[in-house]
PDB file of C-alpha atoms in Angstrom:
ATOM      1  CA  MET A   6     -30.358  -1.091 -17.721  1.00 52.00           C
ATOM      2  CA  SER A   7     -27.182  -3.914 -18.481  1.00 58.00           C
ATOM      3  CA  THR A   8     -25.617  -5.978 -16.115  1.00 59.00           C
ATOM      4  CA  LEU A   9     -22.162  -3.851 -16.406  1.00 63.00           C
ATOM      5  CA  SER A  10     -24.434  -0.837 -15.828  1.00 70.00           C
ATOM      6  CA  TYR A  11     -25.623  -2.436 -12.665  1.00 61.00           C
ATOM      7  CA  ALA A  12     -22.494  -3.685 -11.611  1.00 68.00           C
ATOM      8  CA  VAL A  13     -21.093  -0.634 -12.005  1.00 76.00           C
ATOM      9  CA  SER A  14     -24.094   1.390 -10.114  1.00 77.00           C
ATOM     10  CA  ASP A  15     -23.840  -0.682  -7.305  1.00 70.00           C
ATOM     11  CA  SER A  16     -19.811  -0.782  -7.526  1.00 73.00           C
ATOM     12  CA  ALA A  17     -20.729   3.042  -6.591  1.00 79.00           C
ATOM     13  CA  THR A  18     -22.604   2.817  -3.973  1.00 76.00           C
ATOM     14  CA  MET A  19     -20.721   0.442  -2.211  1.00 77.00           C
ATOM     15  CA  LEU A  20     -18.004   3.303  -2.754  1.00 79.00           C
ATOM     16  CA  ARG A  21     -19.666   5.367  -1.498  1.00 81.00           C
ATOM     17  CA  ARG A  22     -20.935   3.613   1.546  1.00 79.00           C
ATOM     18  CA  ASN A  23     -17.126   2.356   2.420  1.00 78.00           C
ATOM     19  CA  LEU A  24     -15.794   5.816   2.115  1.00 78.00           C
ATOM     20  CA  ARG A  25     -18.452   7.425   4.517  1.00 81.00           C
ATOM     21  CA  HIS A  26     -17.829   4.528   6.843  1.00 76.00           C
ATOM     22  CA  ALA A  27     -14.169   6.078   6.704  1.00 74.00           C
ATOM     23  CA  LEU A  28     -15.569   9.543   7.781  1.00 75.00           C
ATOM     24  CA  ARG A  29     -17.404   8.568  10.271  1.00 74.00           C
ATOM     25  CA  TYR A  30     -14.885   6.036  12.075  1.00 70.00           C
ATOM     26  CA  PRO A  31     -11.698   7.491  11.009  1.00 75.00           C
ATOM     27  CA  SER A  32      -9.552   6.113  13.865  1.00 75.00           C
ATOM     28  CA  VAL A  33      -8.021   3.470  11.523  1.00 73.00           C
ATOM     29  CA  THR A  34      -7.588   5.704   8.549  1.00 74.00           C
ATOM     30  CA  VAL A  35      -5.871   7.685  10.787  1.00 80.00           C
ATOM     31  CA  SER A  36      -3.595   5.409  12.216  1.00 78.00           C
ATOM     32  CA  VAL A  37      -2.821   4.236   8.882  1.00 77.00           C
ATOM     33  CA  VAL A  38      -1.839   7.705   7.400  1.00 80.00           C
ATOM     34  CA  ALA A  39      -0.091   8.519  11.083  1.00 85.00           C
ATOM     35  CA  MET A  40       2.289   5.546  11.339  1.00 85.00           C
ATOM     36  CA  PRO A  41       4.406   6.467   8.172  1.00 88.00           C
ATOM     37  CA  ILE A  42       4.355  10.208   9.279  1.00 90.00           C
ATOM     38  CA  VAL A  43       6.305   9.196  12.251  1.00 89.00           C
ATOM     39  CA  MET A  44       8.146   6.976  10.564  1.00 89.00           C
ATOM     40  CA  LEU A  45       9.688   9.678   8.308  1.00 89.00           C
ATOM     41  CA  LEU A  46      10.071  11.931  11.335  1.00 89.00           C
ATOM     42  CA  LEU A  47      12.057   9.407  13.180  1.00 88.00           C
ATOM     43  CA  PHE A  48      14.297   8.195  10.706  1.00 86.00           C
ATOM     44  CA  ASN A  49      15.382  11.794   9.661  1.00 84.00           C
ATOM     45  CA  TYR A  50      15.646  13.332  13.142  1.00 83.00           C
ATOM     46  CA  ALA A  51      16.350  10.393  15.317  1.00 78.00           C
ATOM     47  CA  PHE A  52      18.690   8.584  13.107  1.00 74.00           C
ATOM     48  CA  GLY A  53      19.216  10.481  10.227  1.00 69.00           C
ATOM     49  CA  ASN A  54      22.915  12.096  11.351  1.00 70.00           C
ATOM     50  CA  ALA A  55      23.798   7.847  11.696  1.00 66.00           C
ATOM     51  CA  LEU A  56      22.282   6.398   9.098  1.00 71.00           C
ATOM     52  CA  GLY A  57      23.072   9.206   6.268  1.00 68.00           C
ATOM     53  CA  ALA A  58      26.899   9.299   7.628  1.00 64.00           C
ATOM     54  CA  GLY A  59      27.036   5.889   5.934  1.00 58.00           C
ATOM     55  CA  ILE A  60      25.718   6.406   2.724  1.00 66.00           C
ATOM     56  CA  ALA A  61      28.124   7.169   0.188  1.00 51.00           C
ATOM     57  CA  ASP A  62      26.066  10.173  -2.018  1.00 49.00           C
ATOM     58  CA  SER A  63      25.170  11.835   1.575  1.00 41.00           C
ATOM     59  CA  PRO A  64      28.094  11.792   3.970  1.00 37.00           C
ATOM     60  CA  THR A  65      26.916  15.358   5.662  1.00 36.00           C
ATOM     61  CA  GLY A  66      24.123  13.661   7.549  1.00 39.00           C
ATOM     62  CA  ASP A  67      20.490  13.990   7.992  1.00 41.00           C
ATOM     63  CA  ALA A  68      19.821  16.812   5.441  1.00 46.00           C
ATOM     64  CA  GLU A  69      20.726  14.558   2.190  1.00 78.00           C
ATOM     65  CA  TYR A  70      19.337  11.299   4.248  1.00 85.00           C
ATOM     66  CA  ILE A  71      15.866  12.529   3.869  1.00 88.00           C
ATOM     67  CA  ASP A  72      16.345  12.512  -0.037  1.00 90.00           C
ATOM     68  CA  TYR A  73      17.486   8.818   0.373  1.00 90.00           C
ATOM     69  CA  VAL A  74      14.650   7.401   3.012  1.00 91.00           C
ATOM     70  CA  ALA A  75      11.434   9.576   1.863  1.00 92.00           C
ATOM     71  CA  PRO A  76      10.760   7.253  -1.400  1.00 93.00           C
ATOM     72  CA  GLY A  77      10.923   3.813   1.041  1.00 91.00           C
ATOM     73  CA  ILE A  78       8.689   6.137   3.529  1.00 92.00           C
ATOM     74  CA  ILE A  79       6.428   6.930   0.971  1.00 92.00           C
ATOM     75  CA  LEU A  80       6.219   3.251  -0.248  1.00 91.00           C
ATOM     76  CA  MET A  81       5.824   2.562   3.309  1.00 88.00           C
ATOM     77  CA  ALA A  82       2.234   4.574   3.081  1.00 88.00           C
ATOM     78  CA  ALA A  83       0.928   2.406   0.224  1.00 88.00           C
ATOM     79  CA  THR A  84       1.683  -0.561   2.300  1.00 87.00           C
ATOM     80  CA  SER A  85      -0.153   0.481   5.098  1.00 84.00           C
ATOM     81  CA  GLY A  86      -3.003   0.636   3.727  1.00 79.00           C
ATOM     82  CA  ALA A  87      -3.496  -2.874   2.945  1.00 79.00           C
ATOM     83  CA  LEU A  88      -4.166  -2.974   7.139  1.00 80.00           C
ATOM     84  CA  ALA A  89      -7.078  -0.892   6.639  1.00 83.00           C
ATOM     85  CA  THR A  90      -8.302  -3.029   4.064  1.00 86.00           C
ATOM     86  CA  ALA A  91      -8.631  -6.299   5.566  1.00 87.00           C
ATOM     87  CA  ILE A  92     -10.238  -4.932   8.882  1.00 86.00           C
ATOM     88  CA  SER A  93     -12.803  -3.489   6.872  1.00 85.00           C
ATOM     89  CA  VAL A  94     -13.622  -6.304   4.792  1.00 86.00           C
ATOM     90  CA  CYS A  95     -13.580  -8.433   7.789  1.00 87.00           C
ATOM     91  CA  VAL A  96     -15.719  -6.689   9.293  1.00 84.00           C
ATOM     92  CA  ASP A  97     -18.325  -6.786   6.957  1.00 78.00           C
ATOM     93  CA  MET A  98     -18.041 -10.586   6.344  1.00 81.00           C
ATOM     94  CA  THR A  99     -18.395 -10.943  10.788  1.00 81.00           C
ATOM     95  CA  GLU A 100     -21.392  -8.989  11.146  1.00 77.00           C
ATOM     96  CA  GLY A 101     -23.729 -10.399   8.867  1.00 74.00           C
ATOM     97  CA  ILE A 102     -24.085  -7.740   6.214  1.00 72.00           C
ATOM     98  CA  VAL A 103     -22.802  -9.530   2.973  1.00 69.00           C
ATOM     99  CA  ASN A 104     -25.473 -11.790   3.927  1.00 66.00           C
ATOM    100  CA  ARG A 105     -27.944  -9.109   3.749  1.00 70.00           C
ATOM    101  CA  PHE A 106     -26.398  -8.166   0.305  1.00 67.00           C
ATOM    102  CA  ARG A 107     -26.912 -11.623  -0.895  1.00 65.00           C
ATOM    103  CA  THR A 108     -30.368 -11.457  -0.722  1.00 64.00           C
ATOM    104  CA  MET A 109     -30.798  -8.052  -2.340  1.00 66.00           C
ATOM    105  CA  SER A 110     -30.847  -7.243  -5.924  1.00 65.00           C
ATOM    106  CA  VAL A 111     -27.070  -6.019  -5.787  1.00 66.00           C
ATOM    107  CA  SER A 112     -24.221  -7.047  -8.021  1.00 70.00           C
ATOM    108  CA  ARG A 113     -21.940  -9.767  -6.352  1.00 70.00           C
ATOM    109  CA  ALA A 114     -18.891  -7.916  -7.797  1.00 74.00           C
ATOM    110  CA  ALA A 115     -19.894  -4.823  -6.485  1.00 79.00           C
ATOM    111  CA  PHE A 116     -19.192  -5.393  -2.687  1.00 78.00           C
ATOM    112  CA  LEU A 117     -15.033  -6.055  -3.218  1.00 83.00           C
ATOM    113  CA  THR A 118     -15.240  -3.141  -5.964  1.00 85.00           C
ATOM    114  CA  GLY A 119     -16.173  -0.956  -3.649  1.00 86.00           C
ATOM    115  CA  HIS A 120     -13.959  -1.757  -0.761  1.00 85.00           C
ATOM    116  CA  VAL A 121     -10.859  -2.024  -3.308  1.00 89.00           C
ATOM    117  CA  VAL A 122     -11.479   1.486  -4.680  1.00 89.00           C
ATOM    118  CA  GLY A 123     -12.146   2.811  -1.194  1.00 88.00           C
ATOM    119  CA  SER A 124      -9.250   1.979   0.583  1.00 88.00           C
ATOM    120  CA  VAL A 125      -7.080   2.893  -2.926  1.00 90.00           C
ATOM    121  CA  ILE A 126      -8.806   6.450  -2.524  1.00 89.00           C
ATOM    122  CA  GLN A 127      -7.903   6.313   1.548  1.00 88.00           C
ATOM    123  CA  THR A 128      -4.252   5.351   0.112  1.00 89.00           C
ATOM    124  CA  LEU A 129      -3.694   7.959  -2.382  1.00 90.00           C
ATOM    125  CA  VAL A 130      -4.865  10.432   0.224  1.00 88.00           C
ATOM    126  CA  SER A 131      -2.611   9.215   2.791  1.00 89.00           C
ATOM    127  CA  LEU A 132       0.621   9.006  -0.260  1.00 92.00           C
ATOM    128  CA  ALA A 133      -0.124  13.039  -0.700  1.00 92.00           C
ATOM    129  CA  LEU A 134       0.062  13.646   2.909  1.00 92.00           C
ATOM    130  CA  VAL A 135       3.146  11.805   3.551  1.00 92.00           C
ATOM    131  CA  ILE A 136       4.672  13.489   0.086  1.00 93.00           C
ATOM    132  CA  GLY A 137       3.551  16.532   1.918  1.00 94.00           C
ATOM    133  CA  THR A 138       5.571  16.085   5.129  1.00 93.00           C
ATOM    134  CA  ALA A 139       8.795  14.988   3.451  1.00 93.00           C
ATOM    135  CA  LEU A 140       8.524  18.040   1.592  1.00 93.00           C
ATOM    136  CA  ALA A 141       8.291  20.085   4.367  1.00 93.00           C
ATOM    137  CA  VAL A 142      10.986  18.527   6.216  1.00 91.00           C
ATOM    138  CA  GLY A 143      13.659  18.885   3.714  1.00 88.00           C
ATOM    139  CA  PHE A 144      13.233  16.350   0.577  1.00 91.00           C
ATOM    140  CA  ARG A 145      13.959  17.989  -2.313  1.00 91.00           C
ATOM    141  CA  PRO A 146      13.245  15.664  -5.710  1.00 93.00           C
ATOM    142  CA  ASN A 147      14.133  17.205  -8.802  1.00 91.00           C
ATOM    143  CA  ALA A 148      11.555  14.941 -10.900  1.00 92.00           C
ATOM    144  CA  THR A 149      10.063  16.426 -13.559  1.00 94.00           C
ATOM    145  CA  ALA A 150       5.940  16.381 -14.449  1.00 94.00           C
ATOM    146  CA  LEU A 151       6.285  13.035 -16.419  1.00 96.00           C
ATOM    147  CA  GLU A 152       8.627  11.253 -13.633  1.00 95.00           C
ATOM    148  CA  TRP A 153       6.025  12.720 -10.971  1.00 95.00           C
ATOM    149  CA  LEU A 154       3.711  11.267 -12.932  1.00 96.00           C
ATOM    150  CA  ALA A 155       5.325   7.800 -13.733  1.00 95.00           C
ATOM    151  CA  ALA A 156       6.014   7.429  -9.837  1.00 95.00           C
ATOM    152  CA  MET A 157       2.340   7.872  -8.661  1.00 94.00           C
ATOM    153  CA  GLY A 158       1.116   5.407 -11.101  1.00 95.00           C
ATOM    154  CA  LEU A 159       3.807   2.993  -9.968  1.00 95.00           C
ATOM    155  CA  LEU A 160       2.618   3.879  -6.189  1.00 94.00           C
ATOM    156  CA  THR A 161      -1.082   3.337  -7.588  1.00 94.00           C
ATOM    157  CA  LEU A 162      -0.435   0.144  -9.403  1.00 94.00           C
ATOM    158  CA  LEU A 163       1.114  -1.039  -6.149  1.00 94.00           C
ATOM    159  CA  THR A 164      -2.070  -0.354  -3.802  1.00 93.00           C
ATOM    160  CA  LEU A 165      -4.173  -1.974  -5.999  1.00 93.00           C
ATOM    161  CA  ALA A 166      -2.418  -5.226  -5.613  1.00 94.00           C
ATOM    162  CA  LEU A 167      -1.804  -4.854  -2.117  1.00 93.00           C
ATOM    163  CA  THR A 168      -5.399  -3.683  -1.507  1.00 92.00           C
ATOM    164  CA  TRP A 169      -6.743  -7.161  -3.590  1.00 93.00           C
ATOM    165  CA  ILE A 170      -4.310  -9.438  -1.511  1.00 93.00           C
ATOM    166  CA  SER A 171      -5.870  -7.449   1.679  1.00 92.00           C
ATOM    167  CA  ALA A 172      -9.450  -8.048   0.671  1.00 90.00           C
ATOM    168  CA  GLY A 173      -8.530 -11.931   0.475  1.00 91.00           C
ATOM    169  CA  ILE A 174      -7.522 -11.688   3.808  1.00 92.00           C
ATOM    170  CA  GLY A 175     -10.209  -9.920   4.943  1.00 89.00           C
ATOM    171  CA  LEU A 176     -12.176 -12.693   3.351  1.00 87.00           C
ATOM    172  CA  VAL A 177     -10.297 -15.783   5.109  1.00 89.00           C
ATOM    173  CA  ALA A 178      -9.917 -13.756   8.405  1.00 88.00           C
ATOM    174  CA  LYS A 179     -11.765 -15.268  10.966  1.00 86.00           C
ATOM    175  CA  ASN A 180     -11.902 -12.088  13.279  1.00 86.00           C
ATOM    176  CA  VAL A 181     -10.857  -8.407  12.991  1.00 85.00           C
ATOM    177  CA  GLU A 182      -7.638  -9.266  15.321  1.00 85.00           C
ATOM    178  CA  THR A 183      -6.619 -11.817  12.755  1.00 87.00           C
ATOM    179  CA  ALA A 184      -7.295  -9.102   9.750  1.00 86.00           C
ATOM    180  CA  SER A 185      -5.486  -6.665  11.493  1.00 83.00           C
ATOM    181  CA  ASN A 186      -2.149  -8.992  11.898  1.00 86.00           C
ATOM    182  CA  ILE A 187      -1.611 -10.823   8.752  1.00 87.00           C
ATOM    183  CA  PRO A 188      -0.970  -7.856   6.546  1.00 85.00           C
ATOM    184  CA  MET A 189       1.421  -6.058   8.871  1.00 83.00           C
ATOM    185  CA  PRO A 190       4.451  -8.015   7.034  1.00 83.00           C
ATOM    186  CA  MET A 191       3.434  -6.102   4.258  1.00 84.00           C
ATOM    187  CA  THR A 192       3.518  -2.959   5.836  1.00 82.00           C
ATOM    188  CA  PHE A 193       6.937  -3.442   7.517  1.00 83.00           C
ATOM    189  CA  LEU A 194       9.164  -5.643   4.417  1.00 88.00           C
ATOM    190  CA  PRO A 195      10.192  -2.650   2.645  1.00 88.00           C
ATOM    191  CA  PHE A 196      12.709  -1.929   6.047  1.00 87.00           C
ATOM    192  CA  LEU A 197      14.160  -5.052   4.831  1.00 88.00           C
ATOM    193  CA  GLY A 198      14.906  -3.900   1.532  1.00 89.00           C
ATOM    194  CA  SER A 199      16.638  -0.593   0.289  1.00 88.00           C
ATOM    195  CA  ALA A 200      13.884   1.647   2.266  1.00 87.00           C
ATOM    196  CA  ILE A 201      16.517   2.857   4.888  1.00 88.00           C
ATOM    197  CA  VAL A 202      20.021   1.744   3.925  1.00 86.00           C
ATOM    198  CA  PRO A 203      21.548   0.272   0.963  1.00 87.00           C
ATOM    199  CA  THR A 204      21.356  -3.122   0.130  1.00 86.00           C
ATOM    200  CA  ASP A 205      25.414  -3.380  -0.094  1.00 85.00           C
ATOM    201  CA  SER A 206      25.594  -2.082   3.516  1.00 82.00           C
ATOM    202  CA  MET A 207      24.063  -4.923   4.890  1.00 85.00           C
ATOM    203  CA  PRO A 208      25.291  -8.509   5.839  1.00 87.00           C
ATOM    204  CA  THR A 209      25.718 -11.188   3.102  1.00 86.00           C
ATOM    205  CA  GLY A 210      22.069 -13.125   4.087  1.00 85.00           C
ATOM    206  CA  LEU A 211      20.294 -10.418   4.639  1.00 88.00           C
ATOM    207  CA  ARG A 212      21.568  -8.437   1.469  1.00 89.00           C
ATOM    208  CA  TRP A 213      20.747 -11.837  -0.817  1.00 91.00           C
ATOM    209  CA  PHE A 214      16.784 -11.321   1.012  1.00 92.00           C
ATOM    210  CA  ALA A 215      16.715  -7.960   0.335  1.00 91.00           C
ATOM    211  CA  GLU A 216      17.476  -7.574  -3.225  1.00 89.00           C
ATOM    212  CA  TYR A 217      15.650 -10.152  -4.316  1.00 90.00           C
ATOM    213  CA  GLN A 218      12.339  -9.396  -2.332  1.00 91.00           C
ATOM    214  CA  PRO A 219       9.583  -7.509  -4.280  1.00 91.00           C
ATOM    215  CA  PHE A 220       9.446  -4.115  -2.488  1.00 94.00           C
ATOM    216  CA  THR A 221      13.660  -3.383  -3.487  1.00 94.00           C
ATOM    217  CA  PRO A 222      12.897  -2.681  -7.188  1.00 95.00           C
ATOM    218  CA  ILE A 223       9.844  -1.053  -6.435  1.00 95.00           C
ATOM    219  CA  ILE A 224      12.202   1.354  -4.413  1.00 94.00           C
ATOM    220  CA  GLU A 225      14.901   1.955  -5.935  1.00 94.00           C
ATOM    221  CA  THR A 226      12.478   2.494  -9.268  1.00 95.00           C
ATOM    222  CA  LEU A 227      10.262   5.015  -7.335  1.00 95.00           C
ATOM    223  CA  ARG A 228      13.779   6.799  -5.928  1.00 93.00           C
ATOM    224  CA  GLY A 229      15.287   6.870  -9.575  1.00 94.00           C
ATOM    225  CA  LEU A 230      11.883   8.472 -10.939  1.00 94.00           C
ATOM    226  CA  LEU A 231      11.823  11.314  -7.996  1.00 94.00           C
ATOM    227  CA  LEU A 232      15.624  11.755  -7.380  1.00 92.00           C
ATOM    228  CA  GLY A 233      17.225  10.865 -10.901  1.00 90.00           C
ATOM    229  CA  THR A 234      19.098   7.755  -9.566  1.00 89.00           C
ATOM    230  CA  GLU A 235      19.769   4.691 -11.671  1.00 90.00           C
ATOM    231  CA  ILE A 236      16.805   2.737 -12.661  1.00 91.00           C
ATOM    232  CA  GLY A 237      18.653   0.052 -14.767  1.00 89.00           C
ATOM    233  CA  ASN A 238      15.866  -2.953 -15.000  1.00 93.00           C
ATOM    234  CA  ASN A 239      14.610  -2.401 -11.512  1.00 93.00           C
ATOM    235  CA  ALA A 240      11.187  -0.957 -13.486  1.00 94.00           C
ATOM    236  CA  ILE A 241      10.439  -3.756 -15.357  1.00 95.00           C
ATOM    237  CA  ILE A 242      10.763  -6.094 -12.160  1.00 95.00           C
ATOM    238  CA  ALA A 243       8.830  -3.524 -10.278  1.00 95.00           C
ATOM    239  CA  LEU A 244       6.068  -3.639 -12.925  1.00 95.00           C
ATOM    240  CA  ALA A 245       6.084  -7.331 -12.985  1.00 96.00           C
ATOM    241  CA  TRP A 246       5.743  -7.781  -9.193  1.00 95.00           C
ATOM    242  CA  CYS A 247       2.834  -5.082  -9.034  1.00 94.00           C
ATOM    243  CA  LEU A 248       0.918  -6.750 -12.155  1.00 95.00           C
ATOM    244  CA  GLY A 249       1.270 -10.293 -10.886  1.00 95.00           C
ATOM    245  CA  ALA A 250       0.708  -9.490  -7.325  1.00 93.00           C
ATOM    246  CA  ALA A 251      -2.417  -7.363  -8.613  1.00 93.00           C
ATOM    247  CA  LEU A 252      -3.651 -10.043 -10.824  1.00 95.00           C
ATOM    248  CA  VAL A 253      -3.335 -13.165  -8.179  1.00 94.00           C
ATOM    249  CA  GLY A 254      -4.859 -10.904  -5.589  1.00 93.00           C
ATOM    250  CA  TYR A 255      -7.794 -10.302  -7.796  1.00 92.00           C
ATOM    251  CA  VAL A 256      -8.441 -13.741  -8.664  1.00 93.00           C
ATOM    252  CA  TRP A 257      -7.655 -14.794  -5.062  1.00 92.00           C
ATOM    253  CA  ALA A 258     -10.381 -12.756  -3.425  1.00 89.00           C
ATOM    254  CA  ARG A 259     -13.037 -13.222  -6.051  1.00 88.00           C
ATOM    255  CA  ARG A 260     -12.642 -16.808  -5.706  1.00 89.00           C
ATOM    256  CA  VAL A 261     -12.713 -16.524  -2.297  1.00 87.00           C
ATOM    257  CA  PHE A 262     -15.811 -14.559  -1.914  1.00 84.00           C
ATOM    258  CA  ASN A 263     -17.511 -16.540  -4.462  1.00 80.00           C
ATOM    259  CA  LYS A 264     -17.300 -19.696  -1.951  1.00 78.00           C
ATOM    260  CA  ALA A 265     -18.088 -17.706   1.101  1.00 67.00           C
ATOM    261  CA  ARG A 266     -21.554 -18.529   2.708  1.00 53.00           C
TER     262      ARG A 266
END
């Protein structure tokens, strides 16, 4: 068996381990899935009339506002998975299981790979549930099959990038509480973009931040793919942000893990 074969086999074993943990202790996974769905229902039914009336292409209220807000909440579901990744990695680091792995004939790459792939799979399941809920409450995308595929590809790439960053956070966090708190800004940063309302409706300072922060071009690209709105150069910017974040997160997490004792 080659070194690569051992690494793939060990990574698959770690993946099964992490998925079984998620099934046996589902509280974190359920909370991560539930939060975007609650936000979707809250903004659609509680704030939809007020917010929808201020959107030029949705002047009649919450029936159309769901089409505007759904892509932003779907993206929020991708960011929420980061929380579970940081917690699960931190638990393994602080409970000593990693030290046991180091004494065994286990590929060093397998630990992080298992966590990252497992978290990506769980987040994709969460995305499917949020999209299903959005469709049930009135979200009506007009995307073709190819556009749906592109949208899911973008969400998967974003999830991968955030998961690697969260894995690094879990490695450096001293305890589970710290690991659960540090990724929170990533979860709510889309709200300071175009997820809930257009950036044109924001005060000058906030509008500048919203237009240039990473999640706004990703949201606009996703909205354009699903609803046919103008994408412009947002797609290129979104891909650049996602690829850059994935590379930085991967290099950082691997370096931190290799230095950990």
